[in-house]
Coordinates of N, CA, C and O in Angstrom, one line a residue:
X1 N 1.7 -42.4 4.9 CA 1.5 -41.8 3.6 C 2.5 -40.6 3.5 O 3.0 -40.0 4.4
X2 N 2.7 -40.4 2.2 CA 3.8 -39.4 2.4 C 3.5 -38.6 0.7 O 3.2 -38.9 -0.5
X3 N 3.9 -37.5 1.4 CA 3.5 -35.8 -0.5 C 4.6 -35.8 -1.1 O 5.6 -35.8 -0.3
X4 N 4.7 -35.8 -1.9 CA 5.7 -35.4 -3.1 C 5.4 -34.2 -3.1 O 4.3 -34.0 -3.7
X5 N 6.2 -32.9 -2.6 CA 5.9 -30.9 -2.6 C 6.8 -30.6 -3.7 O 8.0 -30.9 -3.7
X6 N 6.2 -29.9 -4.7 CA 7.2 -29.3 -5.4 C 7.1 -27.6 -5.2 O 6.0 -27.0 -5.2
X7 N 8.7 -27.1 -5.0 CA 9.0 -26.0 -4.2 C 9.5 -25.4 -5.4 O 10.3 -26.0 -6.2
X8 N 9.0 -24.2 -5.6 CA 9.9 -23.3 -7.4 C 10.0 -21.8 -6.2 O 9.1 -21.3 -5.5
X9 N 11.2 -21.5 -6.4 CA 11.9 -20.2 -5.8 C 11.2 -19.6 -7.2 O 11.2 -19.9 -8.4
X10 N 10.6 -18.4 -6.5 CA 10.7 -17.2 -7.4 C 11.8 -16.3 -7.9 O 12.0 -15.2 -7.3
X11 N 12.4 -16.5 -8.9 CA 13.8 -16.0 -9.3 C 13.7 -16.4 -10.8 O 13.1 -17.2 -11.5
X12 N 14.5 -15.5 -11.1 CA 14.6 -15.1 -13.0 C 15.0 -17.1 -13.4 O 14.2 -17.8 -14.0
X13 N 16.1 -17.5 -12.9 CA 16.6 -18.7 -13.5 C 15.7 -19.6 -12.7 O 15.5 -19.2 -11.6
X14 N 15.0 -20.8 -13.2 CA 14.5 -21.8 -12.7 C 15.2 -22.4 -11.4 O 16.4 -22.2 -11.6
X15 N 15.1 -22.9 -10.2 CA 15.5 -23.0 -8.8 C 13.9 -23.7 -8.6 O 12.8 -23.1 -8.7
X16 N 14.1 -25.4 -8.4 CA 13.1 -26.0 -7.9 C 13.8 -27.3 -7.5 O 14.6 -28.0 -8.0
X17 N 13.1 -27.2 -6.3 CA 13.1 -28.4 -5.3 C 11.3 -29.4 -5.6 O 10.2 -29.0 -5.8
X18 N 11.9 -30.5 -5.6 CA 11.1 -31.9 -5.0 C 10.9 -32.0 -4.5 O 11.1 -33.2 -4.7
X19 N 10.3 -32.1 -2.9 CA 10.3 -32.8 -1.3 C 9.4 -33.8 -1.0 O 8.2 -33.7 -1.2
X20 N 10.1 -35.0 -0.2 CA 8.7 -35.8 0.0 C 9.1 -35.9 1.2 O 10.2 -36.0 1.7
X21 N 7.9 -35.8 1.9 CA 8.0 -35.6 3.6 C 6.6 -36.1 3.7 O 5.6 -36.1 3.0
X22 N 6.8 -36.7 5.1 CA 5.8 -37.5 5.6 C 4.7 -36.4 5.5 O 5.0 -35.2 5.8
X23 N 3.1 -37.0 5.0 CA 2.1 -35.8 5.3 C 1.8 -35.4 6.7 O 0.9 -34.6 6.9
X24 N 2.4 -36.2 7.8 CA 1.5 -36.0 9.5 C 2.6 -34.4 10.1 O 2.3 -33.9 11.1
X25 N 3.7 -33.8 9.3 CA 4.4 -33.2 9.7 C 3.4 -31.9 10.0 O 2.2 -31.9 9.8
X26 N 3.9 -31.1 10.4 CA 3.2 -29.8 10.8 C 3.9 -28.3 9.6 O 5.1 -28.3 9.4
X27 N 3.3 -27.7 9.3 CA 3.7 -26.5 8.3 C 5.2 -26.1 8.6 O 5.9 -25.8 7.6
X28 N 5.9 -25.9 9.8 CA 7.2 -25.4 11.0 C 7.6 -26.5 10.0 O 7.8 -26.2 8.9
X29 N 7.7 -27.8 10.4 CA 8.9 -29.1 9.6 C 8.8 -28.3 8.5 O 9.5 -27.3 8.5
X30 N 7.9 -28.4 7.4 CA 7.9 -28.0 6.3 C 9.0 -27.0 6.0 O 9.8 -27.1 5.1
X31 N 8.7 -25.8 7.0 CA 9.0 -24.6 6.6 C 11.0 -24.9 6.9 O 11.9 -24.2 6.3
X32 N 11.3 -25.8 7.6 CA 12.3 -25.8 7.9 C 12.5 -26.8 6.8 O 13.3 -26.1 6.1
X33 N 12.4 -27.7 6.3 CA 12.6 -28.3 5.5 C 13.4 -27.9 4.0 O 14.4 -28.3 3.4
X34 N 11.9 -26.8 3.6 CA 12.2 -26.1 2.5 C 13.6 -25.1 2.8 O 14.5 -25.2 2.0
X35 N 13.8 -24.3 3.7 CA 15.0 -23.6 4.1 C 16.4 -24.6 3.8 O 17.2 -24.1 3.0
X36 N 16.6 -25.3 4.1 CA 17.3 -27.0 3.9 C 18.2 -27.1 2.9 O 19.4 -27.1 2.7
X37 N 16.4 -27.4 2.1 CA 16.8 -27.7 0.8 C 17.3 -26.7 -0.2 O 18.1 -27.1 -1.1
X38 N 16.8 -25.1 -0.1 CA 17.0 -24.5 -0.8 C 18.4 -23.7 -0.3 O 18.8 -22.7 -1.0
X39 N 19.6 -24.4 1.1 CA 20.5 -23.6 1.4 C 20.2 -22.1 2.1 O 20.6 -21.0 1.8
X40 N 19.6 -22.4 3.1 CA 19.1 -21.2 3.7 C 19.2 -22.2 5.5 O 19.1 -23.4 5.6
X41 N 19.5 -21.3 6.5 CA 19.5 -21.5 7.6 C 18.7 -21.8 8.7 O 19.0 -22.4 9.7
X42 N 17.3 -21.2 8.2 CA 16.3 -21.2 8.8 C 15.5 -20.9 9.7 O 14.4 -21.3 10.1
X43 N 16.7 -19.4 10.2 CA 16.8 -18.7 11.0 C 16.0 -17.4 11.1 O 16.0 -16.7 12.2
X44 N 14.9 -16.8 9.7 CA 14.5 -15.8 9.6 C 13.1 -16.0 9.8 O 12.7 -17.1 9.5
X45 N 12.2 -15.2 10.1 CA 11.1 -15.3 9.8 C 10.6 -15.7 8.5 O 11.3 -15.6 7.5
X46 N 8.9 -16.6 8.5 CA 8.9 -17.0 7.4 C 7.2 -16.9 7.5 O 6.8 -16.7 8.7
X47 N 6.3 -17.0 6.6 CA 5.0 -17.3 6.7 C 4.9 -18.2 5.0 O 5.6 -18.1 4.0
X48 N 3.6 -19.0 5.3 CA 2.6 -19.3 4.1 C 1.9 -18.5 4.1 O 1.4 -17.7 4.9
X49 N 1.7 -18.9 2.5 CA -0.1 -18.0 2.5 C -0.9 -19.1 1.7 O -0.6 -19.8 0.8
X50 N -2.3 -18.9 2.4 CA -3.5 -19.6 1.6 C -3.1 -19.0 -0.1 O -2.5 -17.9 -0.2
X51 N -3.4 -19.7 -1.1 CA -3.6 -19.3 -2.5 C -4.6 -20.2 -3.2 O -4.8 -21.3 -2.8
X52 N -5.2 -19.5 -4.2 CA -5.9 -20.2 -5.2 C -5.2 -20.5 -6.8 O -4.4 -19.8 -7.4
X53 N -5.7 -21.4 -7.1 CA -4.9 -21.8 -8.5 C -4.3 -20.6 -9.7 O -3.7 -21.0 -10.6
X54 N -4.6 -19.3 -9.5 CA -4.2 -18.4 -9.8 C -2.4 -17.6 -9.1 O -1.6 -16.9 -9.6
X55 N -2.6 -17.9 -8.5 CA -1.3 -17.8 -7.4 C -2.2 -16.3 -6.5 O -1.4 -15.5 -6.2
X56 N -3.1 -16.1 -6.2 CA -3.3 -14.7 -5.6 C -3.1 -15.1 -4.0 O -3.6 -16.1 -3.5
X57 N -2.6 -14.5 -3.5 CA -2.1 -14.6 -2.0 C -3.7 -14.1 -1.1 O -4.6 -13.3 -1.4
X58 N -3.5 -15.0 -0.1 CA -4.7 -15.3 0.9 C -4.2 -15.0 2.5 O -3.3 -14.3 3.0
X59 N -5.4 -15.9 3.0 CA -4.5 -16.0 4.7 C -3.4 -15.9 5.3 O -2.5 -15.9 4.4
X60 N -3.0 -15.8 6.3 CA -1.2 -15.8 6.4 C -1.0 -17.3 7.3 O -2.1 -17.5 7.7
X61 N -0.4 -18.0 7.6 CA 0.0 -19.0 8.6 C 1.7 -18.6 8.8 O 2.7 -19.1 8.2
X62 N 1.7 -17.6 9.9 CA 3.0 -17.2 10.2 C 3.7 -18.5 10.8 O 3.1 -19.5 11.3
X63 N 4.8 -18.3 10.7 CA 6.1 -19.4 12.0 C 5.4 -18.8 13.4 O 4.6 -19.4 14.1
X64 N 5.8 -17.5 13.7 CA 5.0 -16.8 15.2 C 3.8 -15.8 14.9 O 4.0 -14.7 14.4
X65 N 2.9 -16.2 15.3 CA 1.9 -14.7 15.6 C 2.3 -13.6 15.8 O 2.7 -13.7 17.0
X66 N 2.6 -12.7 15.4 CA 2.9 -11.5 15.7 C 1.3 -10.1 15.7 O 0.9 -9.1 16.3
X67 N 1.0 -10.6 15.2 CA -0.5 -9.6 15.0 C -1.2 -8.8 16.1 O -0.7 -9.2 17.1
X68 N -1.6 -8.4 16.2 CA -2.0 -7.6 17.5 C -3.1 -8.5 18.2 O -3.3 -8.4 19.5
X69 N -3.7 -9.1 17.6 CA -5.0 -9.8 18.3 C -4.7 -11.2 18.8 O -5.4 -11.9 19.5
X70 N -3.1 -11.6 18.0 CA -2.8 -12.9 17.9 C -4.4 -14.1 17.8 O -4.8 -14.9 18.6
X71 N -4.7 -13.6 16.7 CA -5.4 -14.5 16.3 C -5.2 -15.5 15.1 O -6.2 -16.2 14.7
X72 N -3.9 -15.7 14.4 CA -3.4 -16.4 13.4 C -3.1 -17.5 13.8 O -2.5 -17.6 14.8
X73 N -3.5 -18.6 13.0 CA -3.0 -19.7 12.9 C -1.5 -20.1 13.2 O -1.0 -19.7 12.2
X74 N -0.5 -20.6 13.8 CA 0.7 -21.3 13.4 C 1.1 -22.3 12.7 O 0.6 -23.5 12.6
X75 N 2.3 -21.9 11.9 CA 2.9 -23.0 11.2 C 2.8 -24.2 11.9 O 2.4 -25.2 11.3
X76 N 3.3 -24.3 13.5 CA 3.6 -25.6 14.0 C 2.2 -26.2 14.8 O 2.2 -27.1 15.6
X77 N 1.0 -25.3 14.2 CA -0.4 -26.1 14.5 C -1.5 -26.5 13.5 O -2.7 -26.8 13.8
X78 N -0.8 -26.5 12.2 CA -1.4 -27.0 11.5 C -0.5 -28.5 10.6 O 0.7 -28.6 10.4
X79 N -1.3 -29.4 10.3 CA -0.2 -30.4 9.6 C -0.3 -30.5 8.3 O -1.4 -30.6 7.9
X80 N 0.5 -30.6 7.5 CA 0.5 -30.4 6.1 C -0.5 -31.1 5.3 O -0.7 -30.7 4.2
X81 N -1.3 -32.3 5.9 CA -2.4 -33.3 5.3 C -3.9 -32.4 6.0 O -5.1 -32.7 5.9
X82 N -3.2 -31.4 6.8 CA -5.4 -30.5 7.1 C -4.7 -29.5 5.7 O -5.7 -29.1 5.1
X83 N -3.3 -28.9 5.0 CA -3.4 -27.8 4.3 C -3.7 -28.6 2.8 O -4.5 -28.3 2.0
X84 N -2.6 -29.9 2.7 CA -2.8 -30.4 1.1 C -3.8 -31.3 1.1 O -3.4 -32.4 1.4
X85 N -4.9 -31.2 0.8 CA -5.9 -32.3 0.7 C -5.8 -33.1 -0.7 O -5.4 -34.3 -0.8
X86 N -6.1 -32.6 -1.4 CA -5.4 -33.0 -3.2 C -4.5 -32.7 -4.2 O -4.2 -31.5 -4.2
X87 N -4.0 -33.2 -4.8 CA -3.2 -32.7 -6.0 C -3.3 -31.8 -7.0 O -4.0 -31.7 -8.0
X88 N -1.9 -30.6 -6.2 CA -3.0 -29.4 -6.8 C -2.8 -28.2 -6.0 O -2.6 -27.0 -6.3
X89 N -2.7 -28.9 -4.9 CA -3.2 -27.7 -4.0 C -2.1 -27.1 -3.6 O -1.2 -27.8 -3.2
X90 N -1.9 -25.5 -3.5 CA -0.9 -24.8 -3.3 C -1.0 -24.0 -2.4 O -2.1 -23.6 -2.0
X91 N 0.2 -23.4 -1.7 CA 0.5 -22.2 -0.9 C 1.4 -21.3 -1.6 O 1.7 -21.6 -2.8
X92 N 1.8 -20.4 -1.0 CA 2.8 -19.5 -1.4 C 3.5 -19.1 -0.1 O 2.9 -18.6 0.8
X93 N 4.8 -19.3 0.0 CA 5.8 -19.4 1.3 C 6.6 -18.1 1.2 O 7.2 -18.2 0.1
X94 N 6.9 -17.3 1.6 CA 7.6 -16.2 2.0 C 8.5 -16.6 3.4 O 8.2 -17.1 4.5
X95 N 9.9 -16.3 2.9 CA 11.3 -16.5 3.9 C 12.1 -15.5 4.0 O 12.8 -15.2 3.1
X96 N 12.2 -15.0 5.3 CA 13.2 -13.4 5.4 C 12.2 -12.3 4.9 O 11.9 -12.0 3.8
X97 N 12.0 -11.9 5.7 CA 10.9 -10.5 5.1 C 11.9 -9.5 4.9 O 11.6 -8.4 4.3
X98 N 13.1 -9.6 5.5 CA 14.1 -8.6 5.0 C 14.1 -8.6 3.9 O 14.0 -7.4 3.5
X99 N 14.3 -9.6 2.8 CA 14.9 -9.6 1.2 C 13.8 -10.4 0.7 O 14.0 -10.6 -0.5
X100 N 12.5 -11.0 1.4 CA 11.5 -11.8 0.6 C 11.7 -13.0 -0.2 O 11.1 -13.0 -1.3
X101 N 12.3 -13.9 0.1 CA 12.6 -14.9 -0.2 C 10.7 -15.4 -0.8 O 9.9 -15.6 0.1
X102 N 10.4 -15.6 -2.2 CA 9.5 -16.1 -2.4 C 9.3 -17.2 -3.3 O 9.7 -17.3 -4.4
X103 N 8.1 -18.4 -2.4 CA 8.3 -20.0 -3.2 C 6.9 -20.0 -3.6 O 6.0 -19.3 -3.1
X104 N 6.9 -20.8 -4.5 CA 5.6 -21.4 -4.8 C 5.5 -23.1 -4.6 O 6.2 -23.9 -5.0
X105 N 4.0 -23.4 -3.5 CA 4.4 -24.8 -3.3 C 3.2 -25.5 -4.0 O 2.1 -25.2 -4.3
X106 N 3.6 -26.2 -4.0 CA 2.4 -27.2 -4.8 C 2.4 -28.8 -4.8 O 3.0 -29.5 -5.6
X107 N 1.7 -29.3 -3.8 CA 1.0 -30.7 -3.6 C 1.1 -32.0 -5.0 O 0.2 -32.7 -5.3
X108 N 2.8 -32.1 -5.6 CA 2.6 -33.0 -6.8 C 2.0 -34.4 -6.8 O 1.6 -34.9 -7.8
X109 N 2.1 -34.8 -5.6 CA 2.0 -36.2 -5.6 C 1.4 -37.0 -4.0 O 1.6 -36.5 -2.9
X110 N 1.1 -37.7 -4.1 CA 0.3 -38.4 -2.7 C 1.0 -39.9 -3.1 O 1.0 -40.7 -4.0
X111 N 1.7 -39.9 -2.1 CA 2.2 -41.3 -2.3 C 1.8 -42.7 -1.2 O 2.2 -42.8 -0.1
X112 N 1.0 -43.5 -1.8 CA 0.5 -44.1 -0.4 C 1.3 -45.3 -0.1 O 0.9 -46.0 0.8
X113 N 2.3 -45.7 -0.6 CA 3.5 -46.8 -0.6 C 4.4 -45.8 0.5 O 4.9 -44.6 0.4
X114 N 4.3 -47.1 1.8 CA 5.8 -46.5 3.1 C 7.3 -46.1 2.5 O 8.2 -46.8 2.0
X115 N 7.0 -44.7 2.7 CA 8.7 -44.1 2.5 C 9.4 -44.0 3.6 O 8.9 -43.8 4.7
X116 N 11.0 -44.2 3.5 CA 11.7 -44.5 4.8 C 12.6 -42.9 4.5 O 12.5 -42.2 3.5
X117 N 13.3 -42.6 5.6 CA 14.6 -41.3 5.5 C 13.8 -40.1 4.8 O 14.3 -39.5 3.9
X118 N 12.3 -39.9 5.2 CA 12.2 -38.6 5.1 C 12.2 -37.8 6.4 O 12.0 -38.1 7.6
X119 N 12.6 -36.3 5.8 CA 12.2 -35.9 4.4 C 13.7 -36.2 3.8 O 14.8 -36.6 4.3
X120 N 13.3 -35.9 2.1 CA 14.0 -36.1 1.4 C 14.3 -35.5 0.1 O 13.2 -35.4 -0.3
X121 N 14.9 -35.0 -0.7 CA 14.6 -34.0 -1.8 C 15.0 -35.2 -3.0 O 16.0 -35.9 -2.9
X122 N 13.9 -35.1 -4.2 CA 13.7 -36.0 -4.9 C 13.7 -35.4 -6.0 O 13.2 -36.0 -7.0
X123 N 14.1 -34.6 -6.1 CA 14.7 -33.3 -7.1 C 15.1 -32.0 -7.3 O 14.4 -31.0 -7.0
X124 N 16.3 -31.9 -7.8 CA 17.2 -30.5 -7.4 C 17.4 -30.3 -8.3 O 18.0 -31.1 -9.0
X125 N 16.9 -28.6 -9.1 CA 17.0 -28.1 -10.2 C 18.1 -26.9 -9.9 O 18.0 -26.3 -8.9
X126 N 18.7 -26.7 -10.4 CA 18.9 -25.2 -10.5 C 19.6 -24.9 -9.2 O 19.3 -25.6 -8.2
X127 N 20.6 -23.6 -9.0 CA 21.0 -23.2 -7.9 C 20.3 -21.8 -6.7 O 20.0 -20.7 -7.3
X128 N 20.1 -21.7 -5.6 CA 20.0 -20.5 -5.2 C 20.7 -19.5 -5.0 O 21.7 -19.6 -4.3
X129 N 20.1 -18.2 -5.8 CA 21.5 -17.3 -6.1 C 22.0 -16.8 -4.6 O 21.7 -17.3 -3.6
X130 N 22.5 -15.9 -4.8 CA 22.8 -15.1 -3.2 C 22.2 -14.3 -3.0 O 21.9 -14.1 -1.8
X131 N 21.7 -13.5 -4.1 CA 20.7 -12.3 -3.4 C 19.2 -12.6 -3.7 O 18.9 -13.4 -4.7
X132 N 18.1 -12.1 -2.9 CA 16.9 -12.7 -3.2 C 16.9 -11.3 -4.4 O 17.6 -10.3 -4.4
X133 N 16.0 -11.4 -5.3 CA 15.5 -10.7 -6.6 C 14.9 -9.1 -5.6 O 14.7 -9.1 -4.4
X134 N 14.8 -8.4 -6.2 CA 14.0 -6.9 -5.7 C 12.5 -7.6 -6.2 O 12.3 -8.2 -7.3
X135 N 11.4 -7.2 -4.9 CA 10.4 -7.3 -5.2 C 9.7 -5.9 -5.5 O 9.9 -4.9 -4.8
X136 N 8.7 -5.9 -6.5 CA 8.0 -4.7 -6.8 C 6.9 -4.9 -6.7 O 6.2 -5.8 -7.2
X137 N 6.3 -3.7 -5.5 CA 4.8 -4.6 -5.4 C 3.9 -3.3 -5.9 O 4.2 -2.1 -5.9
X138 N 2.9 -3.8 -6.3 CA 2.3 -3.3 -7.1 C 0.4 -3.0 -6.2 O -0.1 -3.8 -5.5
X139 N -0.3 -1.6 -6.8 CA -1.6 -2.2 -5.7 C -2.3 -1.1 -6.5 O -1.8 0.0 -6.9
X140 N -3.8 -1.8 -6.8 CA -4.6 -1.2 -7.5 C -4.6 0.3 -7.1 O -4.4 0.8 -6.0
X141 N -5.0 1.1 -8.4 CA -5.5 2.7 -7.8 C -6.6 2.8 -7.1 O -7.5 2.2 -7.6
X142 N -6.8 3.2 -6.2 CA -8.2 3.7 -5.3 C -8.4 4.7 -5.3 O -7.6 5.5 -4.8
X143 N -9.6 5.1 -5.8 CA -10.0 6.4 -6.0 C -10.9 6.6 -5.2 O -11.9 5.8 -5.0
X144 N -10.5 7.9 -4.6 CA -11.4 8.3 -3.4 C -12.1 10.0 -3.8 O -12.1 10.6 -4.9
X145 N -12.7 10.5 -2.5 CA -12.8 12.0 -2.2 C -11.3 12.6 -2.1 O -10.9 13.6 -2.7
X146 N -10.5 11.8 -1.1 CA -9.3 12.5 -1.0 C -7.7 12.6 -2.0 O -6.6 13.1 -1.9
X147 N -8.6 11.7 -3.1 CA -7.4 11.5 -4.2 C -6.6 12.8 -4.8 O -5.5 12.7 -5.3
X148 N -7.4 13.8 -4.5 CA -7.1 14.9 -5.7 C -7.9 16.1 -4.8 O -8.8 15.9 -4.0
X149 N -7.5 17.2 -5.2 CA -7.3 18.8 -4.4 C -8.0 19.4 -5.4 O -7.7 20.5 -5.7
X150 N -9.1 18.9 -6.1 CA -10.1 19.6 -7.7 C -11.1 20.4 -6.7 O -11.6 21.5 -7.0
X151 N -11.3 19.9 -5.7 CA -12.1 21.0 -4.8 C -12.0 22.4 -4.4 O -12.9 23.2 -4.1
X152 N -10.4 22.7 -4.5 CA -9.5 23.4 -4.2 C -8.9 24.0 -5.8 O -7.8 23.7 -6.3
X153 N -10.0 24.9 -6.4 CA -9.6 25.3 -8.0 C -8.7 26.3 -7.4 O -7.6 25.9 -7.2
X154 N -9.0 27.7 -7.1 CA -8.4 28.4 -6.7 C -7.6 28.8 -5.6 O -8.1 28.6 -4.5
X155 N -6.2 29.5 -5.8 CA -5.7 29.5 -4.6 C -6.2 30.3 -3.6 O -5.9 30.3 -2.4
X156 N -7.1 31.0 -4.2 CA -7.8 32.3 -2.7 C -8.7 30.9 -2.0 O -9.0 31.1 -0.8
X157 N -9.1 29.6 -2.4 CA -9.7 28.5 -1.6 C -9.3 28.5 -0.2 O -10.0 28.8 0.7
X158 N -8.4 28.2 -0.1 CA -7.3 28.3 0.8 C -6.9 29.1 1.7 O -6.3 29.9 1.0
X159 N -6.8 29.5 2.9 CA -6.6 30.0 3.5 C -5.0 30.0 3.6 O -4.4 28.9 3.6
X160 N -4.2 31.1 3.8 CA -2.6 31.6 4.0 C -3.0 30.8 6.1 O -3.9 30.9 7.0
X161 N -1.7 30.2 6.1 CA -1.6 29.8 7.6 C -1.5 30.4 8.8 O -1.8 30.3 10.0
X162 N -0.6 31.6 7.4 CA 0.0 32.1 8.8 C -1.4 33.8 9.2 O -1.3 34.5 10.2
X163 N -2.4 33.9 8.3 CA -3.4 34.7 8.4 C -4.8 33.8 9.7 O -5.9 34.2 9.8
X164 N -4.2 32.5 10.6 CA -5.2 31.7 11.2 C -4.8 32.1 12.5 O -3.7 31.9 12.8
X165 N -5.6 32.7 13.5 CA -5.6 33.0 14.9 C -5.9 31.3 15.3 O -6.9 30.7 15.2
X166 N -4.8 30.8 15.8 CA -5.3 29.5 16.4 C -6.0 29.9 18.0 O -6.8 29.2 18.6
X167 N -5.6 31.0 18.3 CA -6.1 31.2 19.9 C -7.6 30.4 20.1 O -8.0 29.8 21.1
X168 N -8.4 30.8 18.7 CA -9.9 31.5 19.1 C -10.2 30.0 18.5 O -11.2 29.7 17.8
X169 N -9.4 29.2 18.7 CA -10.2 27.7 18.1 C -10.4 27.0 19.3 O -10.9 25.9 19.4

């Protein structure tokens, strides 16, 4: 059996790949795949992330664990038929955390007729520029106790530093 993945680079001009690769591969082929196709080396760090049909970013499935607990999943232990079950189903791929290389993947097709010379790219849109886009990341306000100094109306509140005997602490 073999997926039809469609790969959309995040970037201003359209840049989308096709890929059909056997589904028994492991997330690592994938990830190397898509590098491939899109003219990239494959050389940089890379992770997926779990998403929901909204694109909101989820779990991580790094290339290596790096985390302190190393408790994350790997790319090269998961296989792309336990991540795409149906048509539909997406990740979101991050390449180079230096410059953020960011894809959107998405599970177009399930093909149950034997494909030979995969993988294979089964459509090429558009070129990959040279520089990845500047990302702007953006994170809700949280408002706390420590947001704001309103506690502190006046300056006599406060104590001058240099009037503090640290001895006697």
């Amino acid at each position: 059996m073999a997926y039809r993945i469609r790969i959309i680079l995040d970037v201003k001009n359209d840049v989308i790949r096709d890929l059909i690769v056997d589904n028994a591969i492991n997330l690592e082929e994938l990830h190397f795949t898509i590098t491939k196709a899109f003219g990239f080396k494959g050389k940089e760090m890379a992770s997926f992330y779990g998403t929901d049909n909204n694109w909101e970013q989820g779990d991580e499935i790094p290339l290596i664990d790096m985390s302190e607990d190393g408790d994350l999943q790997e790319m090269n232990t998961l296989l792309v038929s336990n991540v795409f079950k149906k048509v539909g189903d997406k990740l979101i791929y991050v390449y180079d955390f230096m410059v953020m290389w960011t894809f959107f993947v998405e599970l177009a097709e399930i093909i149950n007729t034997p494909e030979e010379g995969l993988p294979k790219i089964a459509l090429s849109f558009g070129n990959t520029p040279d520089e990845a886009p500047e990302k702007e990341f953006k994170s809700e306000k949280i408002s706390d106790e420590f947001d704001s100094f309103d506690a502190f109306d006046d300056e006599n509140d406060l104590e001058n530093i240099d009037d503090i005997d640290f001895d006697t602490y």
